[in-house]
Every structure is written in C-alpha cells, then in structure tokens.
mmCIF file of C-alpha atoms and ligand atoms in Angstrom:
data_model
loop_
_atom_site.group_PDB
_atom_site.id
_atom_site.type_symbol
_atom_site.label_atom_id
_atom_site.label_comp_id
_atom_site.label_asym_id
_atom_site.label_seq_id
_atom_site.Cartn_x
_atom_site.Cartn_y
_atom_site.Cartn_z
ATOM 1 C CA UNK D 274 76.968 31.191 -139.971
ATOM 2 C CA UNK D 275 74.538 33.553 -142.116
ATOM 3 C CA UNK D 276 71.198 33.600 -142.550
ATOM 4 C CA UNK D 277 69.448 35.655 -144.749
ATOM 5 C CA UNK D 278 65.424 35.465 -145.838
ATOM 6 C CA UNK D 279 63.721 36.805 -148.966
ATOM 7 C CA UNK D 280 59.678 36.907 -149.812
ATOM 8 C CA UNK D 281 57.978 36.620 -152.645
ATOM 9 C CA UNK D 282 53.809 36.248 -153.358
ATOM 10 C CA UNK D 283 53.900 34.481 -149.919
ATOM 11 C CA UNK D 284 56.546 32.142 -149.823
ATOM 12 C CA UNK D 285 59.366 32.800 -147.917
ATOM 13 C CA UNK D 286 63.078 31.455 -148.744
ATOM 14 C CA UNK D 287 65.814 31.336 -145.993
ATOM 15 C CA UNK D 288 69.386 31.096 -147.135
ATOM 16 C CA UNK D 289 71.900 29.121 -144.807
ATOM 17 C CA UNK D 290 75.498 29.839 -145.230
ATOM 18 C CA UNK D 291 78.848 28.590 -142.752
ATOM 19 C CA UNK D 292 78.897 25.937 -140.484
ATOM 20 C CA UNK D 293 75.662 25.014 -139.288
ATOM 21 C CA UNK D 294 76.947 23.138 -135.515
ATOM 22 C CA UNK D 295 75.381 23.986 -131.739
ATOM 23 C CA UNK D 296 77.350 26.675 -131.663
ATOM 24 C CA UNK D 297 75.671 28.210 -134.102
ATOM 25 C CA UNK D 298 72.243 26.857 -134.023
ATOM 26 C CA UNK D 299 70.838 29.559 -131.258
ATOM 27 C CA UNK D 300 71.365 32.258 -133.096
ATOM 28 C CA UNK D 301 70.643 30.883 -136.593
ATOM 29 C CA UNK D 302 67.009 29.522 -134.812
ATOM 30 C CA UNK D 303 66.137 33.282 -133.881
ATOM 31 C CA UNK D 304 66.733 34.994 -136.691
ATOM 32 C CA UNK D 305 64.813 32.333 -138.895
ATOM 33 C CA UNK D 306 61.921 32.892 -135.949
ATOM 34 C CA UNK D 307 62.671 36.306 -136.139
ATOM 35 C CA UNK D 308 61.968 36.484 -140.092
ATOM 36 C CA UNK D 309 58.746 34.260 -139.912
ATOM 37 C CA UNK D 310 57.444 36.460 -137.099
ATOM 38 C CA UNK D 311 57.962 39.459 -139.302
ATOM 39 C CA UNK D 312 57.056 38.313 -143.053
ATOM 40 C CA UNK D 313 53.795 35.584 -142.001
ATOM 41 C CA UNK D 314 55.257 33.516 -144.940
ATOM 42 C CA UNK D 315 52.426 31.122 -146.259
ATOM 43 C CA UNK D 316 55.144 28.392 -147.427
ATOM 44 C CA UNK D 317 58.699 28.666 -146.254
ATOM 45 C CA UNK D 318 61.728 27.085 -147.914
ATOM 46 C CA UNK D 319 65.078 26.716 -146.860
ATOM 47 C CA UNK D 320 68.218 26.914 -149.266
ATOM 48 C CA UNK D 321 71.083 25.266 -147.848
ATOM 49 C CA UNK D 322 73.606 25.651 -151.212
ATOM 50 C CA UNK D 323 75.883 27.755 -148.788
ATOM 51 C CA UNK D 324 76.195 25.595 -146.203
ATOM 52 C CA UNK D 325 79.881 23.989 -145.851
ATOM 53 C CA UNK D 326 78.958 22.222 -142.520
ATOM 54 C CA UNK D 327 75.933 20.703 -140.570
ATOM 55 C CA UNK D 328 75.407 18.313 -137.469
ATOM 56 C CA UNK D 329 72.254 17.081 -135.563
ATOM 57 C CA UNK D 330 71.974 20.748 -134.289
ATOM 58 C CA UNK D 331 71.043 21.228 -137.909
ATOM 59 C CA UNK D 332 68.158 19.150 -137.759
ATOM 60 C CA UNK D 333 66.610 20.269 -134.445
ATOM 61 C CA UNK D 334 66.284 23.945 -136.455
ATOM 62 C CA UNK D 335 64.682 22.444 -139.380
ATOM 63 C CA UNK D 336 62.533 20.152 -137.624
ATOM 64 C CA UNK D 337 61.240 23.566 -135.348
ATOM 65 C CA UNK D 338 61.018 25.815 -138.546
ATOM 66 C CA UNK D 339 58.972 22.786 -139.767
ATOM 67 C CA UNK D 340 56.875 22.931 -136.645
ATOM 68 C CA UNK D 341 56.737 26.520 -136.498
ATOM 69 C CA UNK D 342 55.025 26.612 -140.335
ATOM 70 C CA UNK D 343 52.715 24.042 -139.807
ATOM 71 C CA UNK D 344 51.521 25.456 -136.648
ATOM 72 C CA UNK D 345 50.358 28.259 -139.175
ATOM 73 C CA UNK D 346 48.889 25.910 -141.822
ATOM 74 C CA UNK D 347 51.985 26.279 -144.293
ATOM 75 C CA UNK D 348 54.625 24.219 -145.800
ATOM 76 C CA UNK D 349 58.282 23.831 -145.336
ATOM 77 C CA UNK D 350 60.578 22.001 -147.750
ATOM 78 C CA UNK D 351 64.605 21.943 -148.048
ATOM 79 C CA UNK D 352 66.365 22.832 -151.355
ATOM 80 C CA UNK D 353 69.753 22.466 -152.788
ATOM 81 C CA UNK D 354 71.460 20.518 -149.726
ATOM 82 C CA UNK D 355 75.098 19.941 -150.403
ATOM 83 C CA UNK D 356 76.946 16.680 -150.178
ATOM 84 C CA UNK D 357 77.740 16.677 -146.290
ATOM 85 C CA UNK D 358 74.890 17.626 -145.125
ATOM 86 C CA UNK D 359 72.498 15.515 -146.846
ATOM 87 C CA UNK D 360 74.406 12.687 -145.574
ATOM 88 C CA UNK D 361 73.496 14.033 -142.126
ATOM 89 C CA UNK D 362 69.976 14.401 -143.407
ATOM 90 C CA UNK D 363 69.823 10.698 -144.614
ATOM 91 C CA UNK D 364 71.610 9.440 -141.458
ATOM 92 C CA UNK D 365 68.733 10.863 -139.162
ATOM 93 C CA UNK D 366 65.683 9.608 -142.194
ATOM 94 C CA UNK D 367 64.716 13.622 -142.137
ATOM 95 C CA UNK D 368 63.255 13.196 -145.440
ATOM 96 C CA UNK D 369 60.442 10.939 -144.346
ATOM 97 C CA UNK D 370 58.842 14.067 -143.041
ATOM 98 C CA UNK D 371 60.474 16.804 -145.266
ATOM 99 C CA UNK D 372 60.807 17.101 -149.143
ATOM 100 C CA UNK D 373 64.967 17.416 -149.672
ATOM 101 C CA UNK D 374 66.275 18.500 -152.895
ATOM 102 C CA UNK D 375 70.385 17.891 -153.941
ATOM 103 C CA UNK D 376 72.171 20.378 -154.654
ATOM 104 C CA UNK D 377 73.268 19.541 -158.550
ATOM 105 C CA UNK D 378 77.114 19.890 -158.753
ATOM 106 C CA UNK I 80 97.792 -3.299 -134.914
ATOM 107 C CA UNK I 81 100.657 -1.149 -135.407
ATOM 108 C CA UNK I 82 100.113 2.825 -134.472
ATOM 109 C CA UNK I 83 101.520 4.856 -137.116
ATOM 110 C CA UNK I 84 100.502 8.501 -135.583
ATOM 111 C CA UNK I 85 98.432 10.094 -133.176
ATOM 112 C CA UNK I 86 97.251 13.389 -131.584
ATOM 113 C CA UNK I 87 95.825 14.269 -128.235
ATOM 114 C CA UNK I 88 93.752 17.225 -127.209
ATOM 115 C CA UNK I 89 92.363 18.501 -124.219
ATOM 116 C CA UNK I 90 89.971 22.027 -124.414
ATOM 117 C CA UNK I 91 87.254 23.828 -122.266
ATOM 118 C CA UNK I 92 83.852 22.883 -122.786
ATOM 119 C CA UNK I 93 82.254 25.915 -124.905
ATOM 120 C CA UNK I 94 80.854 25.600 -128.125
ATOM 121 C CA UNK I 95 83.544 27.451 -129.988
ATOM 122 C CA UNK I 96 85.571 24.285 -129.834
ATOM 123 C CA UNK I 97 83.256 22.642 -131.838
ATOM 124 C CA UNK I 98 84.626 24.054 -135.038
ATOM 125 C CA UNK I 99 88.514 23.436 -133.605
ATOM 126 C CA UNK I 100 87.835 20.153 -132.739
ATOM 127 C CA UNK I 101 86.269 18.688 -135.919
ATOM 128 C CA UNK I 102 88.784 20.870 -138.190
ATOM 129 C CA UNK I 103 91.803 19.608 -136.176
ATOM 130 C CA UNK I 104 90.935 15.682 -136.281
ATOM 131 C CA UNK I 105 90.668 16.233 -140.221
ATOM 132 C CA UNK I 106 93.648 17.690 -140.314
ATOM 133 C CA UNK I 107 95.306 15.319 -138.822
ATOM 134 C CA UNK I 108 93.151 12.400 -140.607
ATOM 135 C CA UNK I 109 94.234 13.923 -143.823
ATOM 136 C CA UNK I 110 97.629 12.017 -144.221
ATOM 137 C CA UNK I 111 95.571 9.031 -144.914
ATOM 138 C CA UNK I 112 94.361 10.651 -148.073
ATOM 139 C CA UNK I 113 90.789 10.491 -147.282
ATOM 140 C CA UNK I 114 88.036 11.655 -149.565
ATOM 141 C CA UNK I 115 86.579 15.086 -149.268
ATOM 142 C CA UNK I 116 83.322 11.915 -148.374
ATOM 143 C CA UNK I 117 85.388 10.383 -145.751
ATOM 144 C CA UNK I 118 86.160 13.810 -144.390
ATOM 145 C CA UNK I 119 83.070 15.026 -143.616
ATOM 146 C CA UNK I 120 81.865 11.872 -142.134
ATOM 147 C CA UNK I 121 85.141 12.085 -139.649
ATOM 148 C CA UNK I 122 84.560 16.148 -139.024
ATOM 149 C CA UNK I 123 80.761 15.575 -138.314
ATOM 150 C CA UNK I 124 81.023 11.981 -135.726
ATOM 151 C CA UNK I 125 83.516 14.399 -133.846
ATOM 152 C CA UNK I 126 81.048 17.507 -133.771
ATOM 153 C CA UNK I 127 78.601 14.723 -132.959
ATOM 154 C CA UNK I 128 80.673 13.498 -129.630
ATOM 155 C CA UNK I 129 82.158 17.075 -128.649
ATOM 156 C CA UNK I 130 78.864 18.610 -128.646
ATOM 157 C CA UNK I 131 77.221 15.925 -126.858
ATOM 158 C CA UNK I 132 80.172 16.597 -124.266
ATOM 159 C CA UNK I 133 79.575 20.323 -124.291
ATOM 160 C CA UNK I 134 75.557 19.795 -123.713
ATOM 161 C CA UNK I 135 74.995 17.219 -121.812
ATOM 162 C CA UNK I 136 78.137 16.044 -120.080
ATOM 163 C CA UNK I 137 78.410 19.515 -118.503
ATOM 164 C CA UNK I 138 74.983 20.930 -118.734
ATOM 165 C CA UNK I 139 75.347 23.819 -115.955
ATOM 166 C CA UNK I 140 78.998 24.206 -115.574
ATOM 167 C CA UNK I 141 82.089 24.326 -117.739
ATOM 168 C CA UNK I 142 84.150 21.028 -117.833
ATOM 169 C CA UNK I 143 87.286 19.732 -119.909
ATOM 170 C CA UNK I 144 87.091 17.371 -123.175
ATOM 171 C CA UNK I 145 90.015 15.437 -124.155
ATOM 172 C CA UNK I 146 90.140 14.195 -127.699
ATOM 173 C CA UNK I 147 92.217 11.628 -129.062
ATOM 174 C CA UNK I 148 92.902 10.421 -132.800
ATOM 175 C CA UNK I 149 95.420 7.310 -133.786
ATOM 176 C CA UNK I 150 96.363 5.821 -137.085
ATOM 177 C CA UNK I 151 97.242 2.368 -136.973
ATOM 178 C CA UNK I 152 98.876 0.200 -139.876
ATOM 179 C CA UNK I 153 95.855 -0.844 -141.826
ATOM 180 C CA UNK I 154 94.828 3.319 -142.378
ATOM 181 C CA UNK I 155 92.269 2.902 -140.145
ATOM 182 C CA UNK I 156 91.348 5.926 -137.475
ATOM 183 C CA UNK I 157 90.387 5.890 -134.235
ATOM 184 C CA UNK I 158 88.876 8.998 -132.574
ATOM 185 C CA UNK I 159 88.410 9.159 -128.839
ATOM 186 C CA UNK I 160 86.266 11.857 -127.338
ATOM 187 C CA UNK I 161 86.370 11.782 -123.210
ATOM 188 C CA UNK I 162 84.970 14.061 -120.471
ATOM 189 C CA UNK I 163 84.567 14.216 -116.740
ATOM 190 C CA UNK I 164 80.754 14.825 -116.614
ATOM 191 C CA UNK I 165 76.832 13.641 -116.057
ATOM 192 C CA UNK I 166 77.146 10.462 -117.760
ATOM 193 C CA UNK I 167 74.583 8.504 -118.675
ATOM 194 C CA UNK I 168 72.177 6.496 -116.647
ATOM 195 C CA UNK I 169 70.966 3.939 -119.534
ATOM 196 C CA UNK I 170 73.488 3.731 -122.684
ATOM 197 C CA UNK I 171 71.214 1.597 -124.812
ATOM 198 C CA UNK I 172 68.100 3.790 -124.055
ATOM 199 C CA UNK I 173 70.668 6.893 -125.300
ATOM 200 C CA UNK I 174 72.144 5.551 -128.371
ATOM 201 C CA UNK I 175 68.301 4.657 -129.269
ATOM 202 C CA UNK I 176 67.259 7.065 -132.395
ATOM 203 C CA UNK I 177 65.337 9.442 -131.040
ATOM 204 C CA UNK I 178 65.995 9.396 -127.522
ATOM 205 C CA UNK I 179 67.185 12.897 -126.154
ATOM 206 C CA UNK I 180 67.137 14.342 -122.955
ATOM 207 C CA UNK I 181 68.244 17.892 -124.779
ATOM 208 C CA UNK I 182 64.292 19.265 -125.379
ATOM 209 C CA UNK I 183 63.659 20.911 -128.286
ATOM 210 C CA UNK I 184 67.190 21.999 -129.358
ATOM 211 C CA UNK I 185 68.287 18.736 -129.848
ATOM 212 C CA UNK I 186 66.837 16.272 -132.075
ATOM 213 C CA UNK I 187 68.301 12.876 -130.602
ATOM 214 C CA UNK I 188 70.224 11.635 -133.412
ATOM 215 C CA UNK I 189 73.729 12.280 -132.760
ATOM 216 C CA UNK I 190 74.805 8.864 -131.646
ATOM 217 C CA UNK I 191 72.810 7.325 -134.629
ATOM 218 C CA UNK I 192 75.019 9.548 -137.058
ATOM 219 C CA UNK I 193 77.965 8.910 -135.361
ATOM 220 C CA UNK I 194 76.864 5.269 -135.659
ATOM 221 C CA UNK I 195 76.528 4.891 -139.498
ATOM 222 C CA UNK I 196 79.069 7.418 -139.865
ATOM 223 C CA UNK I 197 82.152 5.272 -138.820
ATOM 224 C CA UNK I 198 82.348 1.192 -138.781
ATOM 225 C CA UNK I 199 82.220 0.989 -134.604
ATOM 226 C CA UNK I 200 81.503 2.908 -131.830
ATOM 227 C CA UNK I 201 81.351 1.937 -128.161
ATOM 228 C CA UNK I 202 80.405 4.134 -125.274
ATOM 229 C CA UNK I 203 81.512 3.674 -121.776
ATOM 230 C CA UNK I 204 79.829 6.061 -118.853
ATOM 231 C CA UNK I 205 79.578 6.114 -115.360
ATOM 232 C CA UNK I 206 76.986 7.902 -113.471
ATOM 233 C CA UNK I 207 78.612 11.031 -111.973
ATOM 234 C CA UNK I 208 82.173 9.942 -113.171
ATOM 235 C CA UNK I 209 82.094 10.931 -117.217
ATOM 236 C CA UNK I 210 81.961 9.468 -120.850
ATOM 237 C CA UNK I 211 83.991 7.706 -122.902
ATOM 238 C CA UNK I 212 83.023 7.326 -126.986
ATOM 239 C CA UNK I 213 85.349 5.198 -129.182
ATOM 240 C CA UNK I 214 85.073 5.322 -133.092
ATOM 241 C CA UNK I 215 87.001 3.192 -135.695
ATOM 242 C CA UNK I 216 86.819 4.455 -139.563
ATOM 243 C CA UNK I 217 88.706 2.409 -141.945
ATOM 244 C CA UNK I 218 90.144 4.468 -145.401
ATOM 245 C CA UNK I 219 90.022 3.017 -148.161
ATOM 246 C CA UNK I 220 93.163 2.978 -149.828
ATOM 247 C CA UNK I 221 94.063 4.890 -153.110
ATOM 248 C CA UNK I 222 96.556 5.361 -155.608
HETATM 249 N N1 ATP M 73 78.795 12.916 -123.102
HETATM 250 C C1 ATP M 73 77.567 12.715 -122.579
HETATM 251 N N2 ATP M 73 77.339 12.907 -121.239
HETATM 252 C C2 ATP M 73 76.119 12.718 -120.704
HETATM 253 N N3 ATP M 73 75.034 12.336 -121.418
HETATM 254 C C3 ATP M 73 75.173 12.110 -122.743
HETATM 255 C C4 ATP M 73 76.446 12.302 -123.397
HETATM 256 N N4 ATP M 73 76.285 12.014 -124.701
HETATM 257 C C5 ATP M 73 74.995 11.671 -124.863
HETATM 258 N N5 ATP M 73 74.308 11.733 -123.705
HETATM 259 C C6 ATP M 73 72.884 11.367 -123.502
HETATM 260 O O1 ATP M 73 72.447 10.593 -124.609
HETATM 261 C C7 ATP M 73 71.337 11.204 -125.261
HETATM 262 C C8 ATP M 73 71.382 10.915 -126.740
HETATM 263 O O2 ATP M 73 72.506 11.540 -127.360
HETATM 264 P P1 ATP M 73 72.428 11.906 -128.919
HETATM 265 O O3 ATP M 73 73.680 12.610 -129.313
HETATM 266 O O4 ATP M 73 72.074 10.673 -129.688
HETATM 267 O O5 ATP M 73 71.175 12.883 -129.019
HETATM 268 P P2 ATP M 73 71.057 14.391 -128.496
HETATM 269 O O6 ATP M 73 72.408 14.936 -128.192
HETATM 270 O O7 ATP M 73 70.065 14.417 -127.398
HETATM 271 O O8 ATP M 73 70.464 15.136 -129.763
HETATM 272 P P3 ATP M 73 71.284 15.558 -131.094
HETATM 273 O O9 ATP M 73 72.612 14.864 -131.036
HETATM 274 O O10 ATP M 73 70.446 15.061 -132.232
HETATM 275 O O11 ATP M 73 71.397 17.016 -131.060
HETATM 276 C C9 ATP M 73 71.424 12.672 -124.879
HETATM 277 O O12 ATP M 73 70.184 13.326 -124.945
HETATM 278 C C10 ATP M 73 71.960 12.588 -123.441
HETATM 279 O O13 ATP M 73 70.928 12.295 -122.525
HETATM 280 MG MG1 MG M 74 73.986 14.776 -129.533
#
C-alpha cells in the first residue's frame, strides 16, 4: 500500500496505490492524517486509479478522511475508482454521502 | 451435488493473512474460469470473513482461522471461513448494515458486502465457542 499527497491552490489530492485491506488501513489512515495535519487542505480528493484491491477497511478511511475535512469546513470527493473497488463502494451505498467518479478504462 | 475439488487452510490470526487468504481462494477458484468480475467479488467476501475473524473473533489475543473452498458439479463455490473465538451475541443485529462493534476503524458493512457479493451466506456462532460463515457463488459458465 502507498500513499502519496500533492497540493495545489488549496486542494489537496491523495493517491492510493496496493491493496487497500485492514492490514493496511492503519498505516494508510496516518499518513493521510499525517498529510492533512501538515498541508490544511481546503478541499481534499482522493485518487484511487492505483488501487488493485479494497475491502470495508477501505471505507472506514474514507468515511474518517471525510469526517476529518468537514470538521474543517472542506470537501472530500473520490476520483477515478477502479472496477473492484467501486463495487465495494456500491455494495456499502458510500456514494449517498460522497461524490465517486469511475475510473474510464 | 457432486464435489469436483477442494482446498483447506488453517493460518494464525494476523493481518498479513489477509492478502494470502483472498489470493489463495482465487487461485484455486480460477479453474472455474471466472471473470476478472467474479474474482474480485470471491477475493473481497473472503477478506470480508478473514478480517472479521482477525478483529473481532480474536480481539486481544491471537487465534487460528481455518478456511475452506469446494467446487461442486454445477461450478458453483463454496467458501468456508471458521474460527475458535468471541462469537456473536445477536447474528441478525450483526449482519444488520451498519451495525459494528469495531469503533471507528470499521465501518459495519462487511457482512452486507459479503451478502450481495455471493448468492448465500449463513452464519453460525456460539457465544464463547467461535464462528462459522458459509458462502455459495455460482459461475457462470463460458465458452
Ligand atoms: N468472526 C466474528 N467473531 C465475532 N464477532 C463477529 C465476527 N464477525 C462479525 N462479528 C460481529 O459482527 C459485527 C458486524 O460485522 P461486519 O463485518 O458486518 O462489520 P464490521 O466488521 O464491524 O465492519 P467492516 O466489516 O465494515 O469493517 C462486527 O462488528 C462484530 O461485532
Ligand atoms: Mg467486518
């Protein structure tokens, strides 16, 4: 699992790569914490086109990020979600509370 | 129905075996010719039971997980994920969406996914004594 965060003008984009599972969750979770702590985004988005895996541990780290930004007033959406996990996405009826964009094969 | 082929597994209960156990049931699953689709449906309802296993069965301590997989006649699967844990008090109240007892890392939906990933599921627990979850995918047949 990597995660890696660029900023531009504010908004803040967080790129997921690997297998996003429990195992991997804790550490994933801190260094997205770790990144908003640092940078103050004003809108934060994450970009999931790396990501070859994701479970239900998955969601509990987007729903916090989502928590985490609107705590501070600001946005969070999810971008370019590949096929696997945006069935897990759909399963679980995240996008009632998040905007979710495909990834476009 | 006929079994064709199956597999059993026992492993410790740390999160590494996540990735083992999910990767290992597809491999095996993969001589029914599955979709890349049907694959990742199978890989994440077995995350989905092994990490519940992992987190919940064995909270404080580290326990064993067995895992079985059979192929009967009709290319259907059947994935069995076992431990020796908690179990669960209530096992409508936990396959509710929603429901967790996991705080804030979990997000309570892993039975629903495993739920509409697969065409059955039934859970069997006994307070004290461990969990049993049962999952039937059919494949749809190609050629
Ligand atoms: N193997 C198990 N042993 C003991 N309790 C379990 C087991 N599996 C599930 N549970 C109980 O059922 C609840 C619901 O499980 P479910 O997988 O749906 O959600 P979760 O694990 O809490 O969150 P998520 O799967 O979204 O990360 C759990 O919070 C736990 O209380
Ligand atoms: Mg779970």
């Amino acid at each position: 699992m990597k995660v890696k965060a660029t900023t531009k003008d504010g908004k803040m984009t967080i790129y997921l790569a690997g297998e996003l599972d429990h195992n991997a969750a804790r550490e994933a979770m801190f260094e997205i914490e770790r990144q908003i702590d640092e940078k103050l985004p004003r809108d934060c988005v994450i970009d999931m086109s790396g990501l070859a895996f994701m479970d239900s541990s998955g969601i509990a780290v987007i729903l916090k990020t989502y928590k985490r930004m609107h705590e501070s007033g600001g946005r969070l959406w999810v971008e370019n979600v590949p096929k696997q996990p945006m069935r897990v996405l759909d399963a679980a009826g995240i996008e009632r509370i998040i905007r979710i964009t495909i990834l476009s094969e | 129905m006929k079994e064709i082929n199956s597999l059993k597994m026992e492993f410790l209960s740390k999160s590494v075996n996540e990735g083992f156990a999910r990767t290992a049931v597809a491999a095996f699953a993969s001589q029914l010719d599955p979709t890349l689709e049907e694959l990742g449906d199978i890989k994440t309802a077995v995350s989905e039971a092994v990490t519940n296993c992992i987190v919940h069965a064995y909270p404080q301590s580290i326990g064993r997980i067995m895992v079985r997989a059979k192929i009967y006649a009709d290319n259907t699967l059947e994935i069995l994920v076992r431990d020796w844990g908690r179990g669960i008090a209530d096992i409508d109240r936990a396959r509710a969406p929603m429901f967790t007892t996991g705080g804030e890392e979990r997000s309570g939906m892993g039975f629903t996914i495993m739920e509409s990933f697969t065409d059955r599921m039934t859970v069997r627990s006994r307070e004290g004594s461990g969990t049993t979850v049962r999952m039937w995918r059919k494949i749809a047949v190609r050629r």
